[in-house]
Short mmCIF file of C-alpha atoms in Angstrom, two decimals:
data_model
loop_
_atom_site.label_atom_id
_atom_site.label_comp_id
_atom_site.label_asym_id
_atom_site.label_seq_id
_atom_site.Cartn_x
_atom_site.Cartn_y
_atom_site.Cartn_z
CA MET A 1 -60.32 93.42 -29.39
CA PRO A 2 -58.67 90.04 -27.56
CA PRO A 3 -59.35 89.05 -24.34
CA LYS A 4 -57.26 90.07 -21.31
CA ASP A 5 -56.72 86.84 -19.31
CA LYS A 6 -55.54 84.27 -21.58
CA ALA A 7 -57.17 81.19 -19.26
CA LYS A 8 -60.17 82.00 -20.43
CA ALA A 9 -59.41 82.68 -23.69
CA ALA A 10 -57.53 78.76 -23.65
CA GLY A 11 -61.34 77.70 -21.80
CA ILE A 12 -59.84 76.41 -19.28
CA SER A 13 -61.49 77.10 -15.81
CA ALA A 14 -59.59 77.49 -12.06
CA SER A 15 -61.44 73.66 -11.50
CA SER A 16 -59.51 72.26 -13.68
CA PHE A 17 -55.72 73.64 -11.85
CA PHE A 18 -57.38 72.12 -9.24
CA ASP A 19 -57.83 68.96 -10.58
CA LEU A 20 -54.25 68.89 -11.90
CA LYS A 21 -52.94 69.77 -8.54
CA ALA A 22 -54.42 66.85 -6.96
CA GLU A 23 -53.56 64.36 -9.23
CA LEU A 24 -49.89 65.37 -8.97
CA ALA A 25 -50.41 65.07 -5.31
CA LYS A 26 -52.08 61.95 -5.35
CA GLN A 27 -49.03 60.98 -7.94
CA GLU A 28 -46.48 61.89 -5.91
CA GLU A 29 -47.75 60.14 -2.97
CA ASP A 30 -47.58 56.63 -4.50
CA PHE A 31 -44.29 57.18 -5.81
CA ALA A 32 -42.94 57.93 -2.24
CA LYS A 33 -44.80 54.42 -1.23
CA ASN A 34 -43.50 52.53 -3.96
CA LYS A 35 -40.44 53.79 -2.94
CA ALA A 36 -40.57 52.96 0.10
CA ALA A 37 -41.75 49.65 -0.83
CA GLY A 38 -38.71 48.90 -2.60
CA LYS A 39 -40.97 48.88 -6.01
CA GLY A 40 -39.39 50.02 -9.53
CA ARG A 41 -40.44 53.49 -10.16
CA SER A 42 -42.84 53.85 -13.01
CA ILE A 43 -43.15 56.52 -15.85
CA THR A 44 -46.50 57.61 -17.37
CA GLY A 45 -47.51 55.38 -20.20
CA GLY A 46 -47.02 52.31 -17.90
CA THR A 47 -44.35 51.12 -18.48
CA LYS A 48 -42.35 49.96 -16.12
CA LEU A 49 -38.67 50.75 -16.02
CA ARG A 50 -35.50 47.86 -15.25
CA ASP A 51 -34.10 48.09 -11.48
CA THR A 52 -30.57 47.98 -11.92
CA LYS A 53 -30.58 48.16 -7.87
CA GLN A 54 -31.31 44.61 -6.27
CA THR A 55 -33.07 44.71 -3.10
CA ILE A 56 -31.58 43.10 0.26
CA TRP A 57 -34.23 39.56 -1.26
CA ALA A 58 -33.19 39.36 -4.32
CA ARG A 59 -28.92 39.11 -3.73
CA PRO A 60 -27.88 35.94 -3.27
CA ASN A 61 -25.43 35.12 0.14
CA LYS A 62 -21.81 35.78 -0.08
CA GLY A 63 -19.89 32.90 -0.94
CA VAL A 64 -22.85 31.03 -2.79
CA ASN A 65 -21.61 30.87 -6.48
CA ALA A 66 -18.21 30.29 -5.12
CA ARG A 67 -19.93 26.72 -3.01
CA SER A 68 -22.09 26.12 -6.35
CA ALA A 69 -18.56 25.60 -8.17
CA ARG A 70 -16.79 23.74 -4.99
CA ASP A 71 -19.57 21.34 -5.41
CA VAL A 72 -19.47 20.73 -9.17
CA GLU A 73 -15.85 19.66 -8.66
CA LEU A 74 -16.58 17.67 -5.87
CA GLU A 75 -19.22 16.15 -7.38
CA ALA A 76 -17.33 15.65 -10.76
CA ILE A 77 -14.48 13.98 -8.27
CA SER A 78 -16.72 11.54 -6.42
CA LYS A 79 -18.73 10.14 -9.52
CA PRO A 80 -15.73 7.66 -9.98
CA THR A 81 -15.98 6.68 -6.64
CA MET A 82 -19.46 5.82 -6.17
CA GLU A 83 -19.17 4.07 -9.32
CA HIS A 84 -16.78 1.83 -8.19
CA ALA A 85 -18.53 1.36 -5.17
CA ARG A 86 -21.37 0.61 -6.92
CA ALA A 87 -20.00 -2.59 -8.67
CA ALA A 88 -18.66 -3.79 -5.53
CA LEU A 89 -21.91 -3.78 -3.61
CA GLU A 90 -22.85 -5.58 -6.78
CA ARG A 91 -20.01 -8.18 -6.88
CA LYS A 92 -20.97 -8.30 -3.12
CA ALA A 93 -24.59 -8.92 -3.67
CA LYS A 94 -24.07 -11.20 -6.20
CA ILE A 95 -21.93 -13.11 -3.84
CA TYR A 96 -24.95 -12.98 -1.37
CA ASP A 97 -27.10 -14.42 -3.60
CA LYS A 98 -25.03 -17.91 -4.31
CA LEU A 99 -24.42 -17.94 -0.62
CA ARG A 100 -27.39 -17.92 0.38
CA LYS A 101 -28.73 -20.64 -2.61
CA GLY A 102 -26.09 -23.07 -0.73
CA LYS A 103 -22.92 -22.24 -3.05
CA SER A 104 -19.80 -21.70 -2.43
CA GLY A 105 -19.48 -17.75 -3.69
CA GLY A 106 -15.98 -18.37 -4.61
CA LEU A 107 -15.01 -17.51 -0.86
CA ASN A 108 -12.55 -20.37 0.54
CA GLU A 109 -12.96 -22.09 3.72
CA LYS A 110 -11.19 -19.26 5.47
CA GLN A 111 -13.02 -16.38 4.08
CA TYR A 112 -16.51 -18.57 4.21
CA GLU A 113 -15.86 -19.09 8.72
CA GLY A 114 -15.48 -15.06 8.79
CA LEU A 115 -18.70 -14.96 7.53
CA LEU A 116 -21.51 -12.68 10.23
CA VAL A 117 -24.56 -14.79 8.97
CA ASP A 118 -24.77 -18.62 9.32
CA PHE A 119 -25.75 -19.85 5.59
CA ASP A 120 -25.96 -23.19 7.01
CA THR A 121 -28.44 -22.94 9.35
CA MET A 122 -30.56 -20.86 7.16
CA GLY A 123 -30.29 -23.55 4.55
CA PRO A 124 -30.78 -23.01 0.51
CA THR A 125 -33.45 -21.27 -0.57
CA HIS A 126 -34.16 -22.07 -4.33
CA THR A 127 -36.33 -19.44 -6.67
CA LEU A 128 -37.53 -19.09 -10.35
CA ASP A 129 -34.59 -17.13 -11.17
CA SER A 130 -31.57 -16.89 -13.48
CA ASP A 131 -30.08 -19.67 -11.80
CA SER A 132 -33.24 -22.19 -11.31
CA GLU A 133 -33.38 -25.13 -13.78
CA ASP A 134 -36.08 -24.99 -15.55
CA GLU A 135 -35.29 -22.12 -17.51
CA ASP A 136 -34.68 -22.51 -21.13
CA GLU A 137 -30.98 -22.51 -21.51
CA SER A 138 -31.47 -21.01 -25.18
CA LYS A 139 -32.82 -17.92 -23.91
CA GLN A 140 -29.27 -18.02 -21.58
CA THR A 141 -26.54 -15.46 -23.67
CA PRO A 142 -23.26 -16.77 -23.09
CA LYS A 143 -21.57 -15.88 -20.00
CA ILE A 144 -17.76 -13.77 -20.35
CA LEU A 145 -15.42 -16.45 -18.82
CA ASP A 146 -13.90 -14.80 -15.81
CA GLN A 147 -10.23 -15.63 -14.01
CA ASP A 148 -10.77 -15.12 -10.71
CA ASP A 149 -13.95 -17.77 -11.13
CA PRO A 150 -12.96 -20.83 -13.37
CA ILE A 151 -14.60 -23.45 -14.42
CA ILE A 152 -13.86 -26.52 -12.25
CA GLU A 153 -15.45 -30.14 -12.74
CA TYR A 154 -16.83 -31.56 -9.58
CA GLU A 155 -18.53 -34.82 -9.07
CA ASP A 156 -22.66 -34.15 -7.37
CA GLU A 157 -24.24 -36.30 -5.16
CA PHE A 158 -25.54 -38.66 -7.87
CA GLY A 159 -22.08 -39.30 -8.93
CA ARG A 160 -21.93 -37.26 -12.24
CA VAL A 161 -19.18 -35.59 -13.76
CA ARG A 162 -20.21 -32.34 -13.67
CA THR A 163 -18.25 -28.42 -15.31
CA ALA A 164 -19.39 -25.64 -13.69
CA PRO A 165 -18.23 -22.16 -12.32
CA ARG A 166 -16.31 -22.40 -8.85
CA SER A 167 -18.56 -19.62 -7.59
CA GLU A 168 -21.49 -21.85 -8.91
CA VAL A 169 -19.95 -24.94 -7.12
CA PRO A 170 -21.81 -25.99 -4.20
CA ARG A 171 -20.08 -25.98 -1.27
CA HIS A 172 -20.06 -29.57 0.21
CA LEU A 173 -18.88 -30.79 -3.61
CA VAL A 174 -16.08 -27.91 -4.26
CA PRO A 175 -13.36 -30.24 -4.49
CA ASN A 176 -10.47 -30.16 -3.02
CA SER A 177 -7.08 -30.34 -5.27
CA GLY A 178 -4.46 -30.50 -2.52
CA LYS A 179 -3.40 -26.96 -2.81
CA PRO A 180 -2.96 -24.46 -0.26
CA GLU A 181 -6.73 -22.52 -0.18
CA PHE A 182 -7.10 -19.67 -2.83
CA ASP A 183 -5.56 -16.39 -1.63
CA GLU A 184 -6.48 -13.14 -3.13
CA ASP A 185 -2.71 -12.32 -3.19
CA GLU A 186 -1.38 -15.39 -5.18
CA ASP A 187 -0.61 -13.75 -7.41
CA VAL A 188 2.05 -11.55 -6.04
CA ILE A 189 3.37 -14.29 -3.63
CA ILE A 190 7.17 -15.61 -5.43
CA TYR A 191 7.79 -18.93 -3.97
CA ASN A 192 11.86 -19.04 -4.43
CA PRO A 193 13.55 -22.77 -3.22
CA VAL A 194 14.68 -23.01 0.33
CA ASN A 195 19.13 -21.90 -1.23
CA HIS A 196 17.79 -19.07 -2.91
CA PHE A 197 19.51 -16.45 -1.36
CA PRO A 198 23.66 -17.24 -0.60
CA ILE A 199 24.77 -19.66 2.13
CA TYR A 200 28.32 -18.72 4.24
CA GLU A 201 29.70 -21.39 4.32
CA PRO A 202 33.62 -21.57 6.35
CA SER A 203 36.16 -23.26 4.59
CA ALA A 204 37.76 -25.73 6.81
CA GLU A 205 40.77 -24.32 7.75
CA ARG A 206 38.96 -21.92 9.42
CA VAL A 207 36.72 -24.67 11.28
CA ALA A 208 40.21 -26.07 12.01
CA ALA A 209 41.43 -22.32 13.37
CA VAL A 210 38.19 -21.86 15.44
CA ASN A 211 37.97 -25.31 16.62
CA GLU A 212 41.90 -24.79 17.90
CA ALA A 213 40.93 -21.59 19.90
CA LEU A 214 37.80 -22.57 21.83
CA SER A 215 39.69 -25.97 22.64
CA GLU A 216 40.17 -26.78 26.54
CA ALA A 217 43.97 -27.24 26.16
CA ASN A 218 43.85 -23.16 25.36
CA ASN A 219 41.86 -22.64 27.54
CA PRO A 220 42.73 -24.04 31.03
CA LEU A 221 40.15 -23.82 33.97
CA GLY A 222 42.95 -23.07 36.57
CA VAL A 223 43.80 -19.59 35.27
CA HIS A 224 43.63 -17.16 37.97
CA TYR A 225 42.10 -13.49 38.24
CA ASP A 226 44.37 -10.94 36.41
CA ALA A 227 43.12 -7.76 37.84
CA SER A 228 45.68 -5.95 35.25
CA ALA A 229 43.13 -6.79 32.38
CA GLU A 230 40.29 -4.08 33.97
CA VAL A 231 41.04 -0.29 33.60
CA ARG A 232 39.58 0.89 37.52
CA ALA A 233 40.57 1.73 41.04
CA LYS A 234 40.99 -0.60 43.07
CA GLY A 235 40.66 -0.96 46.37
CA ALA A 236 42.56 0.37 49.84
CA GLY A 237 42.79 -3.37 50.56
CA PHE A 238 43.77 -4.72 46.90
CA TYR A 239 46.86 -6.79 46.62
CA GLN A 240 47.78 -8.44 43.45
CA PHE A 241 48.80 -12.03 43.44
CA SER A 242 51.73 -13.17 41.18
CA GLY A 243 50.44 -15.55 37.81
CA ASP A 244 53.36 -17.84 38.20
CA GLU A 245 51.25 -20.77 40.57
CA ASP A 246 54.37 -21.69 42.34
CA THR A 247 55.12 -18.11 43.41
CA ARG A 248 51.61 -18.11 44.50
CA ARG A 249 51.83 -21.04 46.38
CA SER A 250 54.80 -19.45 48.38
CA SER A 251 53.22 -16.17 49.17
CA ALA A 252 49.78 -17.62 50.61
CA PRO A 253 50.52 -18.63 54.01
CA SER A 254 49.78 -22.70 55.19
CA ASP A 255 47.76 -21.73 58.72
CA PRO A 256 46.15 -17.98 58.17
CA PHE A 257 45.32 -18.35 62.21
CA ALA A 258 49.72 -18.66 62.85
CA ALA A 259 49.78 -15.99 60.58
CA LEU A 260 47.24 -13.81 62.57
CA GLU A 261 48.66 -14.63 66.06
CA ALA A 262 52.37 -13.44 64.87
CA GLN A 263 50.64 -10.31 63.27
CA ALA A 264 48.74 -9.91 66.96
CA LYS A 265 51.44 -10.48 69.17
CA VAL A 266 54.50 -8.10 67.40
CA SER A 267 53.09 -4.38 68.84
CA PHE A 268 54.90 -2.17 69.91
CA ASP A 269 54.42 0.69 72.29
CA ASN A 270 55.70 4.26 71.62
CA GLY A 271 58.78 2.60 69.47
CA LYS A 272 60.36 0.67 72.75
CA GLY A 273 59.31 -2.36 71.54
CA GLU A 274 57.59 -3.18 74.72
CA THR A 275 55.15 -5.56 74.37
CA LYS A 276 51.08 -5.61 75.66
CA LEU A 277 50.72 -8.77 77.19
CA ALA A 278 46.71 -7.68 77.73
CA SER A 279 46.51 -6.99 73.93
CA LEU A 280 48.32 -10.60 73.72
CA SER A 281 45.57 -12.17 75.77
CA ALA A 282 42.62 -10.62 74.15
CA ALA A 283 43.99 -11.35 70.53
CA ASP A 284 44.71 -15.07 71.66
CA ASN A 285 40.81 -15.57 73.15
CA PHE A 286 39.82 -14.19 70.05
CA LEU A 287 41.82 -16.00 67.80
CA ALA A 288 40.60 -19.05 70.35
CA GLN A 289 36.93 -18.38 69.54
CA LEU A 290 37.33 -17.84 66.48
CA GLN A 291 38.95 -21.63 65.40
CA GLU A 292 36.52 -23.13 67.71
CA GLU A 293 33.13 -21.93 65.57
CA MET A 294 34.81 -22.77 62.09
CA SER A 295 35.57 -26.26 63.54
CA ARG A 296 31.80 -26.13 64.61
CA GLY A 297 30.86 -24.99 60.98
CA LYS A 298 32.28 -28.14 59.73
#
């Protein structure tokens, strides 16, 4: 006859159920802790699943990728600029070394005077480098000729004629050929003849006509002011004299005091023609005083 209790038939006791329950509770507690800590969840067997969702600490900041791309582009753009700056610095370093050794370095007098370092006071420094005279010349490689640094002849301190690049020649031994100072823009300057541009030369008839128009015969000094040549409002007391010299002299009074005296004596009272003796005497006194003051002024 089969047993009534299936658990007993399978050999499972009540303690086994409690152990399984405790294990499940422990697994649930660990899962909750891992989830709160942001760790990936795991399954039975220890195989960790890939967490597709990144945490806030693992995600990159906004715009980092765009800035990185821009940095790459700027680096590609600035690379030629850096190479150009490097070449310029190397060229300046060579010039400085030559100046330090007492050579001209390819600079003219004006450029040498504008230097911030007084190489003459420092004096030339001789070091065992590529410019040393003790070095074996057979080991030196031929240098490429530079158009900006031509080979010139100069006379050294012992009277020997030697040839060397201009930048290698000492400053006090650079020959003066009488030409203008070396200029970097010399190739750009165009030296034209003096009369390169056309010059206006008037004809003899034109010169004679201008001289005649400006001669004293056509421009007399006795020309009086002509008010008709000006378009403007004249004052209330304006008087236009005649342009004719004879008419002008006849219209002008010979004795201005006599004219003033005649004008002062002719006075009418209410249209009756009665003379004002008091006014005439006052006018006579005024004219006498005025004439006396003018005679004193002379």
